[in-house]
CSV table of C-alpha atoms in Angstrom, one decimal:
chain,number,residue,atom,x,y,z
A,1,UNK,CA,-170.9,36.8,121.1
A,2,UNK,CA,-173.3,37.5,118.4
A,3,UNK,CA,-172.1,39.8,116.0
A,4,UNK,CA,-175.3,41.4,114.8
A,5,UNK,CA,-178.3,41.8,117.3
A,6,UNK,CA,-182.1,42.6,116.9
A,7,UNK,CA,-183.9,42.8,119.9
A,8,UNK,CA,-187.2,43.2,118.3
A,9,UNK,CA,-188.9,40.3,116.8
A,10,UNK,CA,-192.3,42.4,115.8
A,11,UNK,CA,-193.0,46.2,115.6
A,12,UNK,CA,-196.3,47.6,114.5
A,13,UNK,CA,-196.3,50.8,113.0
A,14,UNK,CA,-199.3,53.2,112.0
A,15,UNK,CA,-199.3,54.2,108.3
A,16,UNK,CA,-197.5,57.7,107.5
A,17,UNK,CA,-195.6,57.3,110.9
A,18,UNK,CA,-191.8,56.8,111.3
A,19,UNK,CA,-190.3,53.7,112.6
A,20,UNK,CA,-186.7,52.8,114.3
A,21,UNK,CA,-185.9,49.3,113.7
A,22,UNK,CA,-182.6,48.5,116.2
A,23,UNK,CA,-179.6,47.3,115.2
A,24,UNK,CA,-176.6,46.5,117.5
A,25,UNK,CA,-173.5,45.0,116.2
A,26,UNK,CA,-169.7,43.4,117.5
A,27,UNK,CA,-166.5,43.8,116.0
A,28,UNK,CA,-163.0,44.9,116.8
A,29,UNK,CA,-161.7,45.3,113.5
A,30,UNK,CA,-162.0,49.3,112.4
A,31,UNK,CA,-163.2,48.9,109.3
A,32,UNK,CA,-166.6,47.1,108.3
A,33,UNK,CA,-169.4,47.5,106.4
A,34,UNK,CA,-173.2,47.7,107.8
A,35,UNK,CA,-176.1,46.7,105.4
A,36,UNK,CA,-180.1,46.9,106.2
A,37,UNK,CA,-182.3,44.4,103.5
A,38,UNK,CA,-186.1,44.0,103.7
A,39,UNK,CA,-187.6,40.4,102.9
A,40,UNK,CA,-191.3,40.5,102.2
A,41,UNK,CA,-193.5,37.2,102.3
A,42,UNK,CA,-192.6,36.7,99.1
A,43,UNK,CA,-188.9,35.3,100.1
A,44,UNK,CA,-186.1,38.0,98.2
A,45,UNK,CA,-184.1,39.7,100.1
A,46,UNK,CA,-184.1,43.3,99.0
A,47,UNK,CA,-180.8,45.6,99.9
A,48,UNK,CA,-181.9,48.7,101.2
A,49,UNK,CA,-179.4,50.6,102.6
A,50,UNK,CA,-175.5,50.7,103.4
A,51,UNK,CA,-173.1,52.3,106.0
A,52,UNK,CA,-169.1,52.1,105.9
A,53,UNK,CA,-167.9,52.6,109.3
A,54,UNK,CA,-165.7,54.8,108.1
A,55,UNK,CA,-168.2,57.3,106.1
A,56,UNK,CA,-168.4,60.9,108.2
A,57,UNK,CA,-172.0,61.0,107.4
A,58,UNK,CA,-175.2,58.7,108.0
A,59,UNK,CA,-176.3,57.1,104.9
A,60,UNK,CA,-179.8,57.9,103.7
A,61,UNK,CA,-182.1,56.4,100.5
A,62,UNK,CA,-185.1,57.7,100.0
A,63,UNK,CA,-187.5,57.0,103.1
A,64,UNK,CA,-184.9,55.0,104.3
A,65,UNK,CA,-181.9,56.8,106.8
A,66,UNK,CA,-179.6,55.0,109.2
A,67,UNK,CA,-179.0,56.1,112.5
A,68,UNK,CA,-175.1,55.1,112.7
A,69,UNK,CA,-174.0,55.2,116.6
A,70,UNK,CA,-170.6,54.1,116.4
A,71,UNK,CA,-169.2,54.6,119.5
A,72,UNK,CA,-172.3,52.6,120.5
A,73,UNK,CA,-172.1,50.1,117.9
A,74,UNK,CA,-176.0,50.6,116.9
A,75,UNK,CA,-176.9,50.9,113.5
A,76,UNK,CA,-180.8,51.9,113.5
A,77,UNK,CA,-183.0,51.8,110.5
A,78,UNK,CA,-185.7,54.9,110.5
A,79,UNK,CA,-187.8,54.4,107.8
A,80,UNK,CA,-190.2,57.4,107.6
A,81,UNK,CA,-194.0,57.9,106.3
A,82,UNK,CA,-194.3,54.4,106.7
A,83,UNK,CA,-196.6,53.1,103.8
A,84,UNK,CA,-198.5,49.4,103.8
A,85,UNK,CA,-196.0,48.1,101.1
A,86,UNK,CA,-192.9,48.4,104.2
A,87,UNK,CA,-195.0,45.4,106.0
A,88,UNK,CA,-191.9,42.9,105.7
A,89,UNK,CA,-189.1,41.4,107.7
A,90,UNK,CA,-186.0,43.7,108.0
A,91,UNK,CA,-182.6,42.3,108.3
A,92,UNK,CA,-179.5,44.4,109.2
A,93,UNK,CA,-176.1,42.6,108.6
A,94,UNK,CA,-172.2,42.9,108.9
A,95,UNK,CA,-168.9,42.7,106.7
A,96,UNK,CA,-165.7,42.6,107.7
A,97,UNK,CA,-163.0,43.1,104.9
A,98,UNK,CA,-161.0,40.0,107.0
A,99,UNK,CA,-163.6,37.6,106.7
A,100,UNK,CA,-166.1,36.0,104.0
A,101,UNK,CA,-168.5,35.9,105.6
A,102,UNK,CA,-171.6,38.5,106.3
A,103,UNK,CA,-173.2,38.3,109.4
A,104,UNK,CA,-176.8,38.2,109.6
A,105,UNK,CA,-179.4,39.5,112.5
A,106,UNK,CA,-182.3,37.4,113.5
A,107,UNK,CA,-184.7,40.0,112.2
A,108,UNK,CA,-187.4,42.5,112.8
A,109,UNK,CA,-190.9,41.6,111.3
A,110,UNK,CA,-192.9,45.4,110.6
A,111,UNK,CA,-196.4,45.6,110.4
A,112,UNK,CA,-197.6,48.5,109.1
A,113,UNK,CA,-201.3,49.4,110.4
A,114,UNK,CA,-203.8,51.5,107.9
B,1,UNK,CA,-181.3,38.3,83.5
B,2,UNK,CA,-180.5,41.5,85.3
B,3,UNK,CA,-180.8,39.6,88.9
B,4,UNK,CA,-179.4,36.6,90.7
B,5,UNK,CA,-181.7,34.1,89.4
B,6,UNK,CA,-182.5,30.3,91.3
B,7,UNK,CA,-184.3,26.9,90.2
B,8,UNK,CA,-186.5,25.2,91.0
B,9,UNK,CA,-188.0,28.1,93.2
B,10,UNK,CA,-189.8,25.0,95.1
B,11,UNK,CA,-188.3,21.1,95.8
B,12,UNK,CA,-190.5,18.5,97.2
B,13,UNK,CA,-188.4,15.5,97.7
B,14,UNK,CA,-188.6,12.5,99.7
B,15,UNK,CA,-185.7,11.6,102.5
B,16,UNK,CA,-183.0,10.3,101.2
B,17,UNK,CA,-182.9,11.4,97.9
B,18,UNK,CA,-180.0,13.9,96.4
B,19,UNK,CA,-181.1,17.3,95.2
B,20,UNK,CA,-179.5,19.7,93.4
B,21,UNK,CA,-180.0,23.9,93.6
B,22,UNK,CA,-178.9,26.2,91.0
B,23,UNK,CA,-177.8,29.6,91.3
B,24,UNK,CA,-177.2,32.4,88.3
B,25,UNK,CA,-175.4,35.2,89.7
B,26,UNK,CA,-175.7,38.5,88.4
B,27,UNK,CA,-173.1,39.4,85.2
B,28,UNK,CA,-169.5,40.0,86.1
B,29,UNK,CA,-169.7,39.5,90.1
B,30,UNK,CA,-167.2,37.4,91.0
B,31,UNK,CA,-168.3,36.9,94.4
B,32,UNK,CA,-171.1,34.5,95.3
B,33,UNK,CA,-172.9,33.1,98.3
B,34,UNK,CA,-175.0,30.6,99.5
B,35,UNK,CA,-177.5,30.5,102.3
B,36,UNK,CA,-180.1,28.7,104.3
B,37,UNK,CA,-183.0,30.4,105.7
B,38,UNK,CA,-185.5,28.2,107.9
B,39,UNK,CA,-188.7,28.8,108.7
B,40,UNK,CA,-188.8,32.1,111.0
B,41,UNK,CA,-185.0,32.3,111.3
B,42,UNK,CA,-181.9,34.3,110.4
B,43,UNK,CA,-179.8,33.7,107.1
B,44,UNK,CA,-177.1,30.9,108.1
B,45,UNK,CA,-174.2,31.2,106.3
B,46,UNK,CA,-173.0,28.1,104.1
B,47,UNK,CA,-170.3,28.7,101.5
B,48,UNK,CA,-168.6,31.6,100.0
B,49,UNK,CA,-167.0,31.4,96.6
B,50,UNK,CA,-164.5,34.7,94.8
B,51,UNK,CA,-163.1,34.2,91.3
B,52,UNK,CA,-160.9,31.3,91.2
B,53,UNK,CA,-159.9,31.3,94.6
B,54,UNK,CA,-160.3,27.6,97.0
B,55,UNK,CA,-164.4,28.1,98.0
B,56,UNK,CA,-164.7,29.1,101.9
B,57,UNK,CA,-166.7,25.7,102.8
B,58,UNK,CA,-166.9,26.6,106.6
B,59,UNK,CA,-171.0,26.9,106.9
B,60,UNK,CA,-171.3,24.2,105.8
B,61,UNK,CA,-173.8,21.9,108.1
B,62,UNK,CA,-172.4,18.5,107.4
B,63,UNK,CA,-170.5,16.3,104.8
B,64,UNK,CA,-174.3,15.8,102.7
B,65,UNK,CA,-173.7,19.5,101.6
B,66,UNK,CA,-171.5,20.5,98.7
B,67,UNK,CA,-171.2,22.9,96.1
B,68,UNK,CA,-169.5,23.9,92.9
B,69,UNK,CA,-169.1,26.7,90.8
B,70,UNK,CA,-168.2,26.2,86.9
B,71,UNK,CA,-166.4,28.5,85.3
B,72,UNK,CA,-166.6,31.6,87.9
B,73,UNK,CA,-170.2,31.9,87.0
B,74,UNK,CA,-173.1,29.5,88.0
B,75,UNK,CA,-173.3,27.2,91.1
B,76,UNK,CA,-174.4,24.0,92.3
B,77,UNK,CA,-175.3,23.5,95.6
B,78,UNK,CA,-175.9,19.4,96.2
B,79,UNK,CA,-177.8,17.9,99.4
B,80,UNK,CA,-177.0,14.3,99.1
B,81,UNK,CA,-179.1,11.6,100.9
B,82,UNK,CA,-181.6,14.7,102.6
B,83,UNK,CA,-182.7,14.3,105.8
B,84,UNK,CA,-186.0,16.4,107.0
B,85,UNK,CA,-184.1,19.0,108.6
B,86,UNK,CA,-182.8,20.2,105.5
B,87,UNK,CA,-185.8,21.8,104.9
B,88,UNK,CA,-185.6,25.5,104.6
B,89,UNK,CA,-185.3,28.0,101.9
B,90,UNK,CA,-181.6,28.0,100.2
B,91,UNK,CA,-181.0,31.5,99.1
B,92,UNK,CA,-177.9,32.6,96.7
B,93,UNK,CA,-176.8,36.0,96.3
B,94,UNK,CA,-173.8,37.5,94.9
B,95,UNK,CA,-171.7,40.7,94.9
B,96,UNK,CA,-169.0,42.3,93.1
B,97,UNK,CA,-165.9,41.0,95.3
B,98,UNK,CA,-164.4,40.6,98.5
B,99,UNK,CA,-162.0,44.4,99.0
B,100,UNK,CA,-164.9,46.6,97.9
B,101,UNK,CA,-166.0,48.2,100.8
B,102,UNK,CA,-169.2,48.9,99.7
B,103,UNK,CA,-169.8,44.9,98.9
B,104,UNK,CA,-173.6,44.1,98.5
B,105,UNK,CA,-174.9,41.1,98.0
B,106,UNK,CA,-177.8,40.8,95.6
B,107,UNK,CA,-180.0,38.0,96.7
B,108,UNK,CA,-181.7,35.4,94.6
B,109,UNK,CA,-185.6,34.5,95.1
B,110,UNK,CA,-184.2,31.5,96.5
B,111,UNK,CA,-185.5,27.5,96.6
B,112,UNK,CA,-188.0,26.1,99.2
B,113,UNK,CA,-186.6,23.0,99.9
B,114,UNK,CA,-189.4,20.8,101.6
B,115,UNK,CA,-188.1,16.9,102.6
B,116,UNK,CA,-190.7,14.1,103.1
């Protein structure tokens, strides 16, 4: 099973508006950590945003807030007033404390529309 | 530098031929990884290195890929005889260490690797 899943390849999003870019993820161990990055066109990946699964509260920077479902296992970036510079590809990605590795979602690519 | 920092930021070779990626990680993180990115996709996970500790080598595609890190800091990551598959964006990041729970990576600008 895929352990992070973005069903959205492409969203389109009217300047000032709010987005929800989806985020499901698979794990059976209780503790983890959930990360959002944004890779423009020009290629670096940018770290935007992180949730522990064990934090009472959803995390929130600036424009950027996370809709943590847990019971669900959906971890939802909302970026709000979106602005022209947000055009990018978002990422949302896992860590378990067993493992090395983080786990990487396919993707989202925003468009935001003037 | 502040940030993770790569070279060459592009690689044109011919198949074949060996290449060789660096990777700077940030100050003091003793955590560091290395990715591949192709065109489109996801980030594919290729090798994990923390401190002194045996390298996690499990992403890695196939025997041609191999990588080093000297002295806890900067790493190699060596594509011998590359095929044209290989090519793809090689990205590096790296991170405090392995029991923070709040462990984020800070990604390089990466290496476009394009194979003739």
């Amino acid at each position: 099973a895929q352990k992070i899943t973005q069903t959205q390849p492409g969203m389109f999003v009217q300047e000032k508006e709010a987005v929800t870019l989806d985020c499901t993820y698979d794990t059976s161990d209780p503790s983890y950590g959930l990360f959002w990055y944004k890779q423009p066109s020009s290629g670096e990946m940018i770290f935007l945003i992180y949730q522990g699964s064990y934090d009472q509260q959803n995390a929130t920077e600036g424009r950027y807030s996370l809709n943590f479902q847990k019971a669900r296992k959906s971890a939802n970036l909302v970026i709000s007033a979106s602005q022209l510079g947000d055009s990018a590809m978002y990422f949302c990605a896992m860590r378990e404390p067993t493992g090395n590795q983080f786990y990487f979602g396919t993707g989202t690519s925003l468009t935001v529309i003037p | 530098g502040a940030g993770v920092s790569q070279s060459p930021s592009n690689k044109v070779t011919e198949k074949g031929k060996d290449v060789e990626l660096r990777c700077d990680p940030i100050s003091g993180h003793t955590a560091l990884y290395w990715y591949r990115q192709s065109l489109g996709q996801g980030l594919e996970f290729l090798i994990y290195f923390q401190g002194n500790s045996a390298p996690d080598k499990s992403g890695l595609p196939s025997d041609r890929f191999s990588a080093e890190r000297t002295g806890g800091s900067v790493s190699t990551l060596t594509i011998q005889r590359t095929q044209q598959e290989d090519s793809a964006v090689y990205l590096c990041a790296s991170s405090l260490g392995r029991n923070l729970a709040k462990n984020i990576q800070y990604f390089g600008a990466g290496t476009r690797l394009s194979v003739l």
